[in-house]
mmCIF file of C-alpha atoms in Angstrom:
data_model
loop_
_atom_site.group_PDB
_atom_site.id
_atom_site.type_symbol
_atom_site.label_atom_id
_atom_site.label_comp_id
_atom_site.label_asym_id
_atom_site.label_seq_id
_atom_site.Cartn_x
_atom_site.Cartn_y
_atom_site.Cartn_z
ATOM 1 C CA MET A 2 0.000 0.000 0.000
ATOM 2 C CA GLU A 3 1.075 3.564 -0.681
ATOM 3 C CA TYR A 4 0.193 6.522 1.554
ATOM 4 C CA THR A 5 -0.336 10.194 0.906
ATOM 5 C CA THR A 6 -1.100 13.366 2.841
ATOM 6 C CA LEU A 7 -4.780 14.319 2.912
ATOM 7 C CA GLY A 8 -4.710 17.809 1.446
ATOM 8 C CA SER A 9 -2.892 20.208 3.763
ATOM 9 C CA THR A 10 -3.951 18.427 6.983
ATOM 10 C CA GLY A 11 -0.679 16.571 7.508
ATOM 11 C CA MET A 12 -2.698 13.391 8.120
ATOM 12 C CA GLU A 13 -1.475 10.342 6.199
ATOM 13 C CA VAL A 14 -4.067 8.178 4.452
ATOM 14 C CA SER A 15 -3.862 5.172 2.158
ATOM 15 C CA SER A 16 -3.910 5.932 -1.552
ATOM 16 C CA LEU A 17 -7.216 4.074 -1.723
ATOM 17 C CA CYS A 18 -10.106 4.812 0.615
ATOM 18 C CA LEU A 19 -12.595 2.022 1.325
ATOM 19 C CA GLY A 20 -16.114 3.274 0.686
ATOM 20 C CA CYS A 21 -18.632 1.678 3.036
ATOM 21 C CA MET A 22 -21.896 2.309 1.186
ATOM 22 C CA SER A 23 -22.089 -1.396 0.289
ATOM 23 C CA PHE A 24 -21.994 -2.449 3.966
ATOM 24 C CA GLY A 25 -25.116 -2.605 6.089
ATOM 25 C CA SER A 26 -28.328 -4.360 5.195
ATOM 26 C CA SER A 27 -29.684 -5.868 1.996
ATOM 27 C CA GLU A 28 -33.085 -4.561 3.118
ATOM 28 C CA TRP A 29 -31.780 -1.061 2.294
ATOM 29 C CA GLN A 30 -30.541 -2.026 -1.196
ATOM 30 C CA PRO A 31 -30.403 -5.551 -2.683
ATOM 31 C CA TRP A 32 -26.698 -5.240 -3.522
ATOM 32 C CA VAL A 33 -25.666 -4.219 0.017
ATOM 33 C CA LEU A 34 -23.785 -6.780 2.128
ATOM 34 C CA ASP A 35 -24.865 -7.825 5.591
ATOM 35 C CA GLU A 36 -22.501 -7.710 8.576
ATOM 36 C CA GLU A 37 -20.624 -10.988 8.171
ATOM 37 C CA GLU A 38 -19.750 -10.349 4.513
ATOM 38 C CA SER A 39 -18.944 -6.700 5.239
ATOM 39 C CA ARG A 40 -16.586 -7.679 8.041
ATOM 40 C CA GLU A 41 -14.603 -9.935 5.714
ATOM 41 C CA ILE A 42 -13.958 -7.057 3.301
ATOM 42 C CA ILE A 43 -13.072 -4.506 6.007
ATOM 43 C CA GLU A 44 -10.643 -6.906 7.659
ATOM 44 C CA ARG A 45 -9.001 -7.737 4.325
ATOM 45 C CA ALA A 46 -8.688 -4.006 3.587
ATOM 46 C CA ILE A 47 -6.791 -3.532 6.835
ATOM 47 C CA ASP A 48 -4.561 -6.509 5.976
ATOM 48 C CA LEU A 49 -3.787 -4.839 2.639
ATOM 49 C CA GLY A 50 -2.760 -1.602 4.365
ATOM 50 C CA ILE A 51 -5.888 0.500 3.791
ATOM 51 C CA ASN A 52 -6.300 2.832 6.751
ATOM 52 C CA PHE A 53 -8.982 5.209 5.403
ATOM 53 C CA PHE A 54 -12.700 4.390 5.601
ATOM 54 C CA ASP A 55 -15.601 6.526 4.376
ATOM 55 C CA THR A 56 -19.186 5.995 5.518
ATOM 56 C CA ALA A 57 -22.305 8.115 6.144
ATOM 57 C CA ASN A 58 -25.329 8.284 8.397
ATOM 58 C CA VAL A 59 -27.573 7.570 5.411
ATOM 59 C CA TYR A 60 -25.897 4.297 4.375
ATOM 60 C CA SER A 61 -28.291 1.515 5.392
ATOM 61 C CA SER A 62 -29.840 4.048 7.806
ATOM 62 C CA GLY A 63 -26.729 3.998 9.993
ATOM 63 C CA LYS A 64 -26.049 0.261 9.864
ATOM 64 C CA SER A 65 -22.901 0.864 7.798
ATOM 65 C CA GLU A 66 -21.475 2.990 10.612
ATOM 66 C CA GLU A 67 -22.342 0.311 13.173
ATOM 67 C CA ILE A 68 -20.605 -2.437 11.208
ATOM 68 C CA LEU A 69 -17.501 -0.340 10.538
ATOM 69 C CA GLY A 70 -17.292 0.628 14.200
ATOM 70 C CA ASN A 71 -17.692 -2.976 15.345
ATOM 71 C CA VAL A 72 -14.849 -4.169 13.133
ATOM 72 C CA LEU A 73 -12.456 -1.293 13.855
ATOM 73 C CA ALA A 74 -13.005 -1.721 17.607
ATOM 74 C CA GLU A 75 -10.931 -4.903 17.330
ATOM 75 C CA TYR A 76 -7.964 -2.989 15.904
ATOM 76 C CA ASP A 77 -5.803 -0.080 17.031
ATOM 77 C CA ARG A 78 -8.079 2.924 16.508
ATOM 78 C CA ASP A 79 -5.074 5.262 16.324
ATOM 79 C CA GLU A 80 -3.998 3.584 13.084
ATOM 80 C CA GLN A 81 -7.330 4.124 11.320
ATOM 81 C CA VAL A 82 -8.757 7.237 9.634
ATOM 82 C CA VAL A 83 -12.560 7.308 9.710
ATOM 83 C CA ALA A 84 -14.810 9.669 7.778
ATOM 84 C CA THR A 85 -18.574 9.984 7.891
ATOM 85 C CA LYS A 86 -21.182 12.422 6.598
ATOM 86 C CA ALA A 87 -24.510 14.153 7.233
ATOM 87 C CA PHE A 88 -27.150 16.009 5.213
ATOM 88 C CA LEU A 89 -29.243 13.274 3.615
ATOM 89 C CA PRO A 90 -32.010 11.683 5.733
ATOM 90 C CA PRO A 91 -30.698 8.759 7.825
ATOM 91 C CA GLU A 92 -34.021 6.923 7.796
ATOM 92 C CA GLU A 93 -36.864 6.178 5.406
ATOM 93 C CA ASP A 94 -39.380 8.335 7.268
ATOM 94 C CA PRO A 95 -37.250 11.148 8.688
ATOM 95 C CA HIS A 96 -38.409 13.872 11.040
ATOM 96 C CA PRO A 97 -38.033 17.441 9.690
ATOM 97 C CA ASN A 98 -34.675 18.090 11.390
ATOM 98 C CA ALA A 99 -33.049 14.825 10.314
ATOM 99 C CA THR A 100 -32.052 16.367 6.995
ATOM 100 C CA GLY A 101 -29.962 19.400 6.132
ATOM 101 C CA LEU A 102 -27.073 21.271 7.708
ATOM 102 C CA SER A 103 -28.627 23.368 10.468
ATOM 103 C CA ARG A 104 -26.849 23.464 13.830
ATOM 104 C CA LYS A 105 -29.486 21.150 15.290
ATOM 105 C CA THR A 106 -29.131 18.588 12.522
ATOM 106 C CA ILE A 107 -25.338 18.649 12.527
ATOM 107 C CA GLU A 108 -25.067 18.305 16.294
ATOM 108 C CA GLN A 109 -27.614 15.504 16.619
ATOM 109 C CA GLU A 110 -26.461 13.568 13.546
ATOM 110 C CA LEU A 111 -22.790 13.777 14.531
ATOM 111 C CA ALA A 112 -23.652 12.543 18.026
ATOM 112 C CA ASN A 113 -25.686 9.693 16.539
ATOM 113 C CA SER A 114 -22.903 8.758 14.117
ATOM 114 C CA LEU A 115 -20.314 8.693 16.907
ATOM 115 C CA ASP A 116 -22.617 6.495 18.975
ATOM 116 C CA ARG A 117 -23.069 4.033 16.112
ATOM 117 C CA LEU A 118 -19.337 4.012 15.361
ATOM 118 C CA GLY A 119 -18.541 3.562 19.045
ATOM 119 C CA MET A 120 -16.046 6.426 18.884
ATOM 120 C CA GLU A 121 -15.523 9.683 20.742
ATOM 121 C CA THR A 122 -13.997 11.367 17.708
ATOM 122 C CA VAL A 123 -14.281 10.921 13.960
ATOM 123 C CA ASP A 124 -11.290 11.978 11.867
ATOM 124 C CA LEU A 125 -13.250 13.664 9.071
ATOM 125 C CA TYR A 126 -16.856 14.896 9.219
ATOM 126 C CA GLN A 127 -18.312 15.869 5.848
ATOM 127 C CA ILE A 128 -21.367 17.653 4.561
ATOM 128 C CA HIS A 129 -22.959 15.224 2.107
ATOM 129 C CA ARG A 130 -24.265 17.970 -0.194
ATOM 130 C CA TRP A 131 -24.944 21.727 -0.178
ATOM 131 C CA ASP A 132 -27.874 22.929 1.926
ATOM 132 C CA TYR A 133 -29.754 25.659 0.080
ATOM 133 C CA GLU A 134 -31.994 26.295 3.113
ATOM 134 C CA THR A 135 -29.305 26.983 5.729
ATOM 135 C CA PRO A 136 -26.803 29.872 5.598
ATOM 136 C CA ILE A 137 -23.296 28.528 5.146
ATOM 137 C CA GLU A 138 -22.173 30.619 8.126
ATOM 138 C CA GLU A 139 -24.450 28.645 10.459
ATOM 139 C CA THR A 140 -23.228 25.337 9.072
ATOM 140 C CA LEU A 141 -19.590 26.348 9.415
ATOM 141 C CA ARG A 142 -20.038 27.633 12.972
ATOM 142 C CA ALA A 143 -21.637 24.339 13.977
ATOM 143 C CA LEU A 144 -18.824 22.368 12.338
ATOM 144 C CA ASP A 145 -16.189 24.608 13.915
ATOM 145 C CA ASP A 146 -17.734 23.972 17.332
ATOM 146 C CA ALA A 147 -17.631 20.216 16.662
ATOM 147 C CA VAL A 148 -13.881 20.465 16.006
ATOM 148 C CA ARG A 149 -13.366 22.497 19.184
ATOM 149 C CA ARG A 150 -15.382 19.947 21.210
ATOM 150 C CA GLY A 151 -13.120 17.185 19.900
ATOM 151 C CA GLN A 152 -15.899 15.340 18.069
ATOM 152 C CA THR A 153 -14.121 15.604 14.719
ATOM 153 C CA ARG A 154 -10.571 16.454 13.750
ATOM 154 C CA TYR A 155 -11.266 17.837 10.268
ATOM 155 C CA ILE A 156 -14.275 18.828 8.194
ATOM 156 C CA GLY A 157 -14.952 18.143 4.542
ATOM 157 C CA ALA A 158 -17.392 18.941 1.756
ATOM 158 C CA SER A 159 -18.981 16.949 -1.046
ATOM 159 C CA SER A 160 -20.347 17.581 -4.534
ATOM 160 C CA MET A 161 -21.341 21.198 -5.097
ATOM 161 C CA TRP A 162 -20.672 24.082 -7.477
ATOM 162 C CA THR A 163 -17.204 25.580 -7.271
ATOM 163 C CA TYR A 164 -18.612 29.038 -6.462
ATOM 164 C CA GLN A 165 -20.340 27.504 -3.407
ATOM 165 C CA PHE A 166 -17.136 25.862 -2.217
ATOM 166 C CA ALA A 167 -15.242 29.120 -2.745
ATOM 167 C CA ASP A 168 -17.915 30.958 -0.738
ATOM 168 C CA ALA A 169 -17.583 28.443 2.093
ATOM 169 C CA LEU A 170 -13.788 28.771 2.248
ATOM 170 C CA HIS A 171 -14.013 32.575 2.102
ATOM 171 C CA THR A 172 -16.561 32.583 4.935
ATOM 172 C CA SER A 173 -14.310 30.382 7.077
ATOM 173 C CA ASP A 174 -11.324 32.636 6.449
ATOM 174 C CA ALA A 175 -13.294 35.826 7.149
ATOM 175 C CA LEU A 176 -14.778 34.529 10.411
ATOM 176 C CA GLY A 177 -11.780 32.560 11.642
ATOM 177 C CA LEU A 178 -13.633 29.242 11.457
ATOM 178 C CA GLU A 179 -12.395 25.747 10.626
ATOM 179 C CA ARG A 180 -11.891 25.346 6.892
ATOM 180 C CA PHE A 181 -13.094 22.466 4.759
ATOM 181 C CA ALA A 182 -10.017 20.274 4.288
ATOM 182 C CA THR A 183 -11.417 17.885 1.685
ATOM 183 C CA MET A 184 -13.708 17.659 -1.321
ATOM 184 C CA GLN A 185 -15.523 14.412 -2.075
ATOM 185 C CA ASN A 186 -16.667 14.935 -5.642
ATOM 186 C CA HIS A 187 -17.939 13.026 -8.653
ATOM 187 C CA TYR A 188 -15.031 12.184 -10.950
ATOM 188 C CA ASN A 189 -14.099 9.281 -13.215
ATOM 189 C CA LEU A 190 -13.104 8.533 -16.811
ATOM 190 C CA VAL A 191 -16.659 8.979 -18.128
ATOM 191 C CA TYR A 192 -17.502 12.026 -15.985
ATOM 192 C CA ARG A 193 -14.776 14.676 -16.036
ATOM 193 C CA GLU A 194 -16.688 17.942 -15.685
ATOM 194 C CA GLU A 195 -14.873 18.584 -12.383
ATOM 195 C CA GLU A 196 -11.717 19.319 -14.368
ATOM 196 C CA ARG A 197 -13.168 22.655 -15.491
ATOM 197 C CA GLU A 198 -13.182 24.481 -12.136
ATOM 198 C CA MET A 199 -13.428 22.338 -9.001
ATOM 199 C CA LEU A 200 -10.241 20.305 -9.338
ATOM 200 C CA PRO A 201 -7.946 23.225 -10.258
ATOM 201 C CA PHE A 202 -9.521 25.217 -7.414
ATOM 202 C CA CYS A 203 -8.899 22.401 -4.914
ATOM 203 C CA GLU A 204 -5.315 22.096 -6.100
ATOM 204 C CA ARG A 205 -4.762 25.815 -5.560
ATOM 205 C CA GLU A 206 -6.354 25.784 -2.095
ATOM 206 C CA GLY A 207 -4.565 22.662 -0.813
ATOM 207 C CA ILE A 208 -7.785 20.651 -0.572
ATOM 208 C CA GLY A 209 -7.643 16.855 -0.410
ATOM 209 C CA VAL A 210 -9.699 15.335 -3.254
ATOM 210 C CA MET A 211 -11.569 12.056 -2.640
ATOM 211 C CA PRO A 212 -13.542 11.170 -5.789
ATOM 212 C CA TRP A 213 -16.694 9.127 -5.374
ATOM 213 C CA SER A 214 -17.846 6.656 -8.028
ATOM 214 C CA PRO A 215 -14.322 6.208 -9.450
ATOM 215 C CA LEU A 216 -15.594 3.205 -11.417
ATOM 216 C CA ALA A 217 -18.779 4.985 -12.535
ATOM 217 C CA GLY A 218 -21.049 2.741 -10.522
ATOM 218 C CA GLY A 219 -19.631 -0.345 -12.228
ATOM 219 C CA TYR A 220 -19.885 1.104 -15.743
ATOM 220 C CA LEU A 221 -16.081 1.007 -16.067
ATOM 221 C CA THR A 222 -15.708 -2.537 -14.721
ATOM 222 C CA ARG A 223 -17.246 -4.452 -17.636
ATOM 223 C CA PRO A 224 -18.320 -3.877 -21.257
ATOM 224 C CA HIS A 225 -21.081 -1.278 -21.236
ATOM 225 C CA ASP A 226 -23.736 -3.612 -22.579
ATOM 226 C CA GLU A 227 -23.276 -5.973 -19.606
ATOM 227 C CA LEU A 228 -23.942 -3.528 -16.743
ATOM 228 C CA ASP A 229 -27.683 -4.135 -16.610
ATOM 229 C CA ALA A 230 -27.101 -7.849 -16.023
ATOM 230 C CA THR A 231 -25.589 -7.198 -12.566
ATOM 231 C CA THR A 232 -27.608 -6.924 -9.350
ATOM 232 C CA ARG A 233 -26.597 -3.313 -8.917
ATOM 233 C CA GLY A 234 -27.299 -2.503 -12.544
ATOM 234 C CA GLU A 235 -30.790 -3.951 -12.189
ATOM 235 C CA THR A 236 -31.664 -2.301 -8.872
ATOM 236 C CA ASP A 237 -29.628 0.888 -8.370
ATOM 237 C CA LYS A 238 -31.596 3.468 -10.321
ATOM 238 C CA TYR A 239 -29.261 6.271 -9.182
ATOM 239 C CA ILE A 240 -26.743 5.042 -11.772
ATOM 240 C CA ASP A 241 -29.320 5.636 -14.512
ATOM 241 C CA ARG A 242 -29.563 9.294 -13.461
ATOM 242 C CA LEU A 243 -25.859 9.808 -14.163
ATOM 243 C CA PRO A 244 -24.707 10.430 -17.757
ATOM 244 C CA TYR A 245 -22.181 7.613 -18.085
ATOM 245 C CA ARG A 246 -23.768 6.184 -21.232
ATOM 246 C CA ASP A 247 -24.038 9.588 -22.907
ATOM 247 C CA GLY A 248 -21.605 11.420 -25.168
ATOM 248 C CA GLY A 249 -18.324 9.549 -25.455
ATOM 249 C CA GLY A 250 -19.055 7.191 -22.558
ATOM 250 C CA PRO A 251 -19.454 3.991 -24.610
ATOM 251 C CA ALA A 252 -16.297 4.743 -26.598
ATOM 252 C CA VAL A 253 -14.331 5.360 -23.392
ATOM 253 C CA ASN A 254 -15.687 2.106 -21.959
ATOM 254 C CA GLU A 255 -14.495 0.210 -25.043
ATOM 255 C CA ARG A 256 -11.022 1.768 -24.822
ATOM 256 C CA VAL A 257 -10.777 0.826 -21.146
ATOM 257 C CA ALA A 258 -11.579 -2.768 -22.129
ATOM 258 C CA GLU A 259 -9.013 -2.681 -24.933
ATOM 259 C CA LEU A 260 -6.256 -1.267 -22.744
ATOM 260 C CA ALA A 261 -7.077 -3.725 -19.960
ATOM 261 C CA ALA A 262 -6.589 -6.586 -22.409
ATOM 262 C CA ASP A 263 -3.288 -5.100 -23.589
ATOM 263 C CA HIS A 264 -1.988 -4.774 -20.011
ATOM 264 C CA GLY A 265 -3.388 -8.115 -18.882
ATOM 265 C CA VAL A 266 -5.446 -6.518 -16.100
ATOM 266 C CA THR A 267 -9.110 -5.810 -15.411
ATOM 267 C CA MET A 268 -11.112 -2.846 -16.669
ATOM 268 C CA ALA A 269 -11.574 -1.653 -13.078
ATOM 269 C CA GLN A 270 -7.811 -1.593 -12.586
ATOM 270 C CA ILE A 271 -7.295 0.544 -15.683
ATOM 271 C CA ALA A 272 -10.010 2.995 -14.600
ATOM 272 C CA LEU A 273 -8.495 3.278 -11.106
ATOM 273 C CA ALA A 274 -4.956 3.571 -12.459
ATOM 274 C CA TRP A 275 -6.087 6.529 -14.596
ATOM 275 C CA LEU A 276 -7.397 8.323 -11.486
ATOM 276 C CA LEU A 277 -4.260 7.512 -9.511
ATOM 277 C CA HIS A 278 -2.161 9.172 -12.227
ATOM 278 C CA LYS A 279 -4.016 12.467 -11.687
ATOM 279 C CA GLU A 280 -1.990 14.745 -9.411
ATOM 280 C CA TRP A 281 -5.071 16.535 -8.066
ATOM 281 C CA VAL A 282 -6.581 13.259 -6.808
ATOM 282 C CA THR A 283 -5.593 12.317 -3.253
ATOM 283 C CA THR A 284 -7.419 9.030 -2.757
ATOM 284 C CA PRO A 285 -10.316 7.540 -4.733
ATOM 285 C CA ILE A 286 -13.164 6.090 -2.662
ATOM 286 C CA VAL A 287 -13.532 2.480 -3.768
ATOM 287 C CA GLY A 288 -16.667 0.561 -2.852
ATOM 288 C CA THR A 289 -16.773 -3.184 -3.324
ATOM 289 C CA THR A 290 -18.865 -6.244 -2.564
ATOM 290 C CA SER A 291 -16.093 -8.829 -2.829
ATOM 291 C CA VAL A 292 -12.628 -9.429 -1.434
ATOM 292 C CA GLU A 293 -11.412 -10.297 -4.924
ATOM 293 C CA HIS A 294 -12.418 -6.905 -6.306
ATOM 294 C CA LEU A 295 -10.814 -5.191 -3.319
ATOM 295 C CA GLU A 296 -7.539 -6.979 -3.982
ATOM 296 C CA ASP A 297 -7.760 -6.023 -7.660
ATOM 297 C CA ALA A 298 -8.203 -2.388 -6.666
ATOM 298 C CA VAL A 299 -5.069 -2.439 -4.520
ATOM 299 C CA GLU A 300 -3.102 -4.027 -7.373
ATOM 300 C CA ALA A 301 -4.089 -1.064 -9.562
ATOM 301 C CA LEU A 302 -1.553 0.988 -7.587
ATOM 302 C CA GLU A 303 1.187 -0.890 -9.431
ATOM 303 C CA ILE A 304 -0.099 -0.162 -12.953
ATOM 304 C CA ASP A 305 1.973 2.364 -14.862
ATOM 305 C CA LEU A 306 0.044 4.080 -17.658
ATOM 306 C CA SER A 307 2.034 5.924 -20.297
ATOM 307 C CA ASP A 308 1.132 9.410 -21.475
ATOM 308 C CA SER A 309 -0.136 7.863 -24.691
ATOM 309 C CA ASP A 310 -2.320 5.414 -22.710
ATOM 310 C CA ILE A 311 -3.874 8.281 -20.800
ATOM 311 C CA GLU A 312 -4.424 10.316 -23.949
ATOM 312 C CA TYR A 313 -6.027 7.306 -25.644
ATOM 313 C CA LEU A 314 -8.436 6.806 -22.740
ATOM 314 C CA GLU A 315 -9.396 10.480 -22.556
ATOM 315 C CA GLU A 316 -9.731 11.305 -26.252
ATOM 316 C CA PRO A 317 -13.385 10.179 -26.819
ATOM 317 C CA TYR A 318 -14.736 12.183 -23.867
ATOM 318 C CA GLU A 319 -17.434 14.745 -24.648
ATOM 319 C CA PRO A 320 -18.773 17.506 -22.362
ATOM 320 C CA LEU A 321 -21.709 16.405 -20.221
ATOM 321 C CA PRO A 322 -24.358 18.075 -18.067
ATOM 322 C CA VAL A 323 -23.191 18.530 -14.499
ATOM 323 C CA ALA A 324 -24.405 15.586 -12.403
ATOM 324 C CA GLY A 325 -24.074 14.453 -8.807
ATOM 325 C CA HIS A 326 -24.819 17.677 -6.908
ATOM 326 C CA GLU A 327 -28.325 16.596 -5.965
#
């Protein structure tokens, strides 16, 4: 495993982050693993040197946090970096203050997440999206207080417009509040709109970048006409709302398959290797439902793509509508 500094925090994290959305309960989503299967993957990740784990209160209505906390309790907590999130409703029938980024919601959801994780402090607490109903100053003051109380060490943001992120950083600087240290945004070979503004801005500001959906929800792991045959392809309708099949997506998918065959590796490994070659990416968030796929992801760290390989993969891309902020 390789390690890198998370933005300008000084905190060292593995070059792959294990996303925990697939851990929890199959009652939440058919493709989600229950506790025993989830434990096997988390433990193997630790064996492979992964020390960075990303979950959220909304994943399996908090069950993901519980499982992650149960497993990590059997290891040295000081060696692990744990991130979770709030904004989206953590239950199917939420009360009015379960959603959003008001002080009340942040304080209660952070307390609930810590309880489920069995931890006094989380390393990174992130806003899961932008809250159009709550002034950013209130959100930042609540997050700053959480840092000062020792409930989180750093704060992070997720998919939003660059002008919103710039406004948040400016507000923090003007008021002397804790700054967002990370950006968890939507970025992969078939969705590269973040290259226009967000990624250069993060690079300039020293922000750690943690792309979600690095494999485009499975679209970059197999030939594009086979995605619908998988359990996730059949049941996860969120993937259908993202423009992976539009524009140059199918052509990119075919080139990933071609290059994978040339290198003797999997399509997923080529797609991850491309992200890992991007200097503005700190650590992709990789979700998986099998130990085998996890091991493949770690092996992608060893793949060396040439400049011509990267150019070949990128050439078919066409501009797309911005997606993933909702």
